[in-house]
PDB file of C-alpha atoms in Angstrom:
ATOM      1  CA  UNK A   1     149.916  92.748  66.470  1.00  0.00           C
ATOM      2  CA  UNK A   2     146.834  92.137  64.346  1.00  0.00           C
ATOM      3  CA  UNK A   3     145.925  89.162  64.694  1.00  0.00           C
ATOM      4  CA  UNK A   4     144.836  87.170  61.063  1.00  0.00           C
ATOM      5  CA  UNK A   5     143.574  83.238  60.121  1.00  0.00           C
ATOM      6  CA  UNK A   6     147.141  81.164  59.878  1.00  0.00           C
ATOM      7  CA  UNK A   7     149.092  83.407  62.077  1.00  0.00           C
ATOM      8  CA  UNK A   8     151.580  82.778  64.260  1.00  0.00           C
ATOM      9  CA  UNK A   9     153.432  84.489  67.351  1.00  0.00           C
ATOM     10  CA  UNK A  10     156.432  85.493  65.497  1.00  0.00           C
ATOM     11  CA  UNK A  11     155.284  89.003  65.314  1.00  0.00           C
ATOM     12  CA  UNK A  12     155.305  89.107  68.949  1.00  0.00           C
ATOM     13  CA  UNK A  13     157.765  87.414  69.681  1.00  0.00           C
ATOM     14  CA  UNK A  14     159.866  90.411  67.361  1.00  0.00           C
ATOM     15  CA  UNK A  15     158.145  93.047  69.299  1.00  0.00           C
ATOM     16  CA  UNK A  16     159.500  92.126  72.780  1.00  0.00           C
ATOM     17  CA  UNK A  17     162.995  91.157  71.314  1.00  0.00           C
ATOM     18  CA  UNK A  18     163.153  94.725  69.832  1.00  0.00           C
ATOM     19  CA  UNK A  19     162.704  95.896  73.126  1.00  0.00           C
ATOM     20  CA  UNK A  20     158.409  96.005  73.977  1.00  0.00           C
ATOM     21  CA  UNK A  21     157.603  95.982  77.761  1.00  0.00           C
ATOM     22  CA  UNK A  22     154.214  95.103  76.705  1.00  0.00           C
ATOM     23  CA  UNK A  23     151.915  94.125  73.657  1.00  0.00           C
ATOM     24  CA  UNK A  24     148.507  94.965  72.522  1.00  0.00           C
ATOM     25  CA  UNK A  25     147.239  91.916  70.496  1.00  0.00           C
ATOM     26  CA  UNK A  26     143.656  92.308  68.112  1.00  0.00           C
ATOM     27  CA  UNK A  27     142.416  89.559  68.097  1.00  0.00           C
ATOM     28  CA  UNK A  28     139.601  88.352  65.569  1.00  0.00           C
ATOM     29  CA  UNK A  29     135.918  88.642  66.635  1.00  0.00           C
ATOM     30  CA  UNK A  30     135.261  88.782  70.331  1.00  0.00           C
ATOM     31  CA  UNK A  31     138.922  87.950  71.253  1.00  0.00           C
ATOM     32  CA  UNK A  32     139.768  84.956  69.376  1.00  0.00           C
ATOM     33  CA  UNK A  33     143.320  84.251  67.967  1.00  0.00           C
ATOM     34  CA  UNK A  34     144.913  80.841  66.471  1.00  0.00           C
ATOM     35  CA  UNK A  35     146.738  78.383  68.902  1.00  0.00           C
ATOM     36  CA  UNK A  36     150.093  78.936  68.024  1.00  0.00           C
ATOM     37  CA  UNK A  37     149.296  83.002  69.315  1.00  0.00           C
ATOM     38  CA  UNK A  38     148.168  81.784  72.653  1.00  0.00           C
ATOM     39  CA  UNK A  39     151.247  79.696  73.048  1.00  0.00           C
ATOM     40  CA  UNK A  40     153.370  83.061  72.286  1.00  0.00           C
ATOM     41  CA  UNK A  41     151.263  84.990  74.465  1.00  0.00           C
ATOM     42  CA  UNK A  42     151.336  82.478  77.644  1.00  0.00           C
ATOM     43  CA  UNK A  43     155.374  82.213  76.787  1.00  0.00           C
ATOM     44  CA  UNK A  44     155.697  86.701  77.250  1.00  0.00           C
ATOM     45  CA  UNK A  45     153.206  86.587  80.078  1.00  0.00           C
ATOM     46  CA  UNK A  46     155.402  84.016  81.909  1.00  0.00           C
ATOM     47  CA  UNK A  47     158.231  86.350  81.536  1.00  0.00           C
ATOM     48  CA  UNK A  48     156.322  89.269  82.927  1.00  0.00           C
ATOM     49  CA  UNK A  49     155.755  90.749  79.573  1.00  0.00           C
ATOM     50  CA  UNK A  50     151.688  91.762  79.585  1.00  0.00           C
ATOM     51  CA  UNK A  51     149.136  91.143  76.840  1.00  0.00           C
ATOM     52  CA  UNK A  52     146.155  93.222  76.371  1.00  0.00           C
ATOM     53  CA  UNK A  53     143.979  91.700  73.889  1.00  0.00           C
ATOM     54  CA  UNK A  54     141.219  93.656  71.966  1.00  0.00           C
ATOM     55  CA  UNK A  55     138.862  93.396  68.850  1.00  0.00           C
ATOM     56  CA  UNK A  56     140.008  94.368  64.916  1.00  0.00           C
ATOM     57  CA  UNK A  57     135.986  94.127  64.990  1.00  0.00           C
ATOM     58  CA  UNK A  58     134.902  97.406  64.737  1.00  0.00           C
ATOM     59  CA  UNK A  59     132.947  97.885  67.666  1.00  0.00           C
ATOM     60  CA  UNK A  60     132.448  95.436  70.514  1.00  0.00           C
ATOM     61  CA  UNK A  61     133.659  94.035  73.756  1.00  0.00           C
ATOM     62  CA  UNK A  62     136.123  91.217  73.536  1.00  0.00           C
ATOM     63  CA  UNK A  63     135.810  88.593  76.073  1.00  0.00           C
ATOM     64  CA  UNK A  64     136.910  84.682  76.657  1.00  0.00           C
ATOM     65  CA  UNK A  65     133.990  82.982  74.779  1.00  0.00           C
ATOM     66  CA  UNK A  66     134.585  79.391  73.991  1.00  0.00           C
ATOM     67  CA  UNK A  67     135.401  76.881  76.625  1.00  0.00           C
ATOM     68  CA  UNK A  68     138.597  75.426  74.122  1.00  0.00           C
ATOM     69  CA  UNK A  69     140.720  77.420  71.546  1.00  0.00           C
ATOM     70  CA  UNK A  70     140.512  80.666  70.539  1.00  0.00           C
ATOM     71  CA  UNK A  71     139.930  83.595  73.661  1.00  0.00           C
ATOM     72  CA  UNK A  72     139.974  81.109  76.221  1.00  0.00           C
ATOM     73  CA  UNK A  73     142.949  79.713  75.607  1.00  0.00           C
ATOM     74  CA  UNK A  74     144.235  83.411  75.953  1.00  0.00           C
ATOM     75  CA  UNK A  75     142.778  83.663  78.622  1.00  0.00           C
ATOM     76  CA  UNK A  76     144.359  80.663  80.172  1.00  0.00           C
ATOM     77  CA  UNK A  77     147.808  81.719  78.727  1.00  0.00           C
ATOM     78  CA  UNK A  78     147.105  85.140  80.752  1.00  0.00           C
ATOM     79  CA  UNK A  79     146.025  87.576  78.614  1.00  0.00           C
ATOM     80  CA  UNK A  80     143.761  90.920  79.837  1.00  0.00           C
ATOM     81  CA  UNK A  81     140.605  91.322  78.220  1.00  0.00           C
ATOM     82  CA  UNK A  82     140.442  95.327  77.023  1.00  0.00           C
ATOM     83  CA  UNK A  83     136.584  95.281  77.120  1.00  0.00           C
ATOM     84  CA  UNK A  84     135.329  97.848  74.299  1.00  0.00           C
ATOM     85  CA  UNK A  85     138.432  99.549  73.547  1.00  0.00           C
ATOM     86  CA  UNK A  86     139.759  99.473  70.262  1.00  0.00           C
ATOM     87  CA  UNK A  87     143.230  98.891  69.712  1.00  0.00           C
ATOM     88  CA  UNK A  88     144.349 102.725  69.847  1.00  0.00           C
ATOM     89  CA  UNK A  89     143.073 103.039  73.023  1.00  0.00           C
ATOM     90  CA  UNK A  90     144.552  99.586  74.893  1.00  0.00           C
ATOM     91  CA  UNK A  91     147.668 100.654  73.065  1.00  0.00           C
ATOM     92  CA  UNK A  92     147.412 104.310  75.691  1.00  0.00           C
ATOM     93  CA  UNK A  93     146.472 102.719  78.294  1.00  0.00           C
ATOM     94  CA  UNK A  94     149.228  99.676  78.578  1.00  0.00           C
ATOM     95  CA  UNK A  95     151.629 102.297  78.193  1.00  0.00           C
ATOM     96  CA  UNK A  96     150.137 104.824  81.206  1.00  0.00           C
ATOM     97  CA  UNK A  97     150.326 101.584  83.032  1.00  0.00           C
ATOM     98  CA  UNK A  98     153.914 100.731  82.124  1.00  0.00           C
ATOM     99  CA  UNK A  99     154.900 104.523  82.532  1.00  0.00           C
ATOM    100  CA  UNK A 100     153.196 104.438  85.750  1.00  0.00           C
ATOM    101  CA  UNK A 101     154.207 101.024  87.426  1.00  0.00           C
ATOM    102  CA  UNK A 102     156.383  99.820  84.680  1.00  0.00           C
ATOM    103  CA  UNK A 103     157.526  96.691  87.338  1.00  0.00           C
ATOM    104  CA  UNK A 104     153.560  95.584  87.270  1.00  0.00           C
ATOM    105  CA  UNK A 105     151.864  97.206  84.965  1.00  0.00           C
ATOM    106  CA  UNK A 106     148.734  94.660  85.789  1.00  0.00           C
ATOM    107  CA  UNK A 107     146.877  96.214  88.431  1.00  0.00           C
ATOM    108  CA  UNK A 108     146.910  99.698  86.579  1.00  0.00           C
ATOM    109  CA  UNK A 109     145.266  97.947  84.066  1.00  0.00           C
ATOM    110  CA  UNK A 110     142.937  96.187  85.919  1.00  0.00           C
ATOM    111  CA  UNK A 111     141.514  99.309  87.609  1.00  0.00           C
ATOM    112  CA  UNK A 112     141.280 101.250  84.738  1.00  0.00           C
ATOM    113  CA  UNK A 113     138.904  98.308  83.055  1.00  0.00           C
ATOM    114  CA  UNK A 114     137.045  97.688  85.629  1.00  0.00           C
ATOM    115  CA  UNK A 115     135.437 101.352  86.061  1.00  0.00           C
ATOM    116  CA  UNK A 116     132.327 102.020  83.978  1.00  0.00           C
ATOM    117  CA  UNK A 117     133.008 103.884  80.534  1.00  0.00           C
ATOM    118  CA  UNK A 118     131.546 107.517  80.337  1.00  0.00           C
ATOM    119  CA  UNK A 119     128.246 105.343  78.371  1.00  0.00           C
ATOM    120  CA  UNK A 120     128.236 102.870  80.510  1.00  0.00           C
ATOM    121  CA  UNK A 121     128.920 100.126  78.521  1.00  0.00           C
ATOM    122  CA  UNK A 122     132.113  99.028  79.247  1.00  0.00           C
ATOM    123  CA  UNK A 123     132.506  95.164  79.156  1.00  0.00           C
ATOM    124  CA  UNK A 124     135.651  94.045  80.639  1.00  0.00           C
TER     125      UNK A 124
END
């Protein structure tokens, strides 16, 4: 779901009840998205369903900035950080990890992040 100013979780909430194991939100800036998103997002990570969040920015790491609101509170709600990919590439790898382990995708994920990109630049 791309994220927008006045959204709401509805979108993801659809996505899961049509039958997504997992969803890849981009989220404004450097991971930011509106209160009422986190609140979705900490509801489908509480039922196992993961999160990856990444940037409609065009290039750039996302990451949990503020200390209130916006990526933090995604953060909080249990969200994964995707680093510098864009949102084609989280989309691949959530689904290698729900192909892979698709009863915890999480530490697929987790790995995968946390190895240096090919530039080196990788921010997870």
């Amino acid at each position: 779901m791309a994220a927008y100013a006045g959204c709401d979780g509805a979108l993801l909430d659809a996505a899961v009840a049509a039958g997504a194991r997992g969803v890849v939100l981009q989220a404004l800036g450097a991971g930011n998205a509106c209160a009422a998103v986190a609140r979705t997002v900490g509801r489908l990570v509480a039922r196992g369903v993961p999160v990856l969040v990444c940037s409609r920015a065009f290039s750039g790491p996302v990451t949990p900035l503020y200390t209130a609101g916006g990526g933090a509170d995604l953060g909080r709600a249990g969200a994964v950080f995707a680093g510098d990919l864009s949102p084609w590439q989280a989309r691949l790898l959530l689904s290698v990890a729900l192909t892979h382990k698709p009863e915890d995708p999480g530490p697929v994920v987790s790995q995968w992040l946390a190895q240096p990109s090919p530039d080196g630049v990788r921010a997870a």
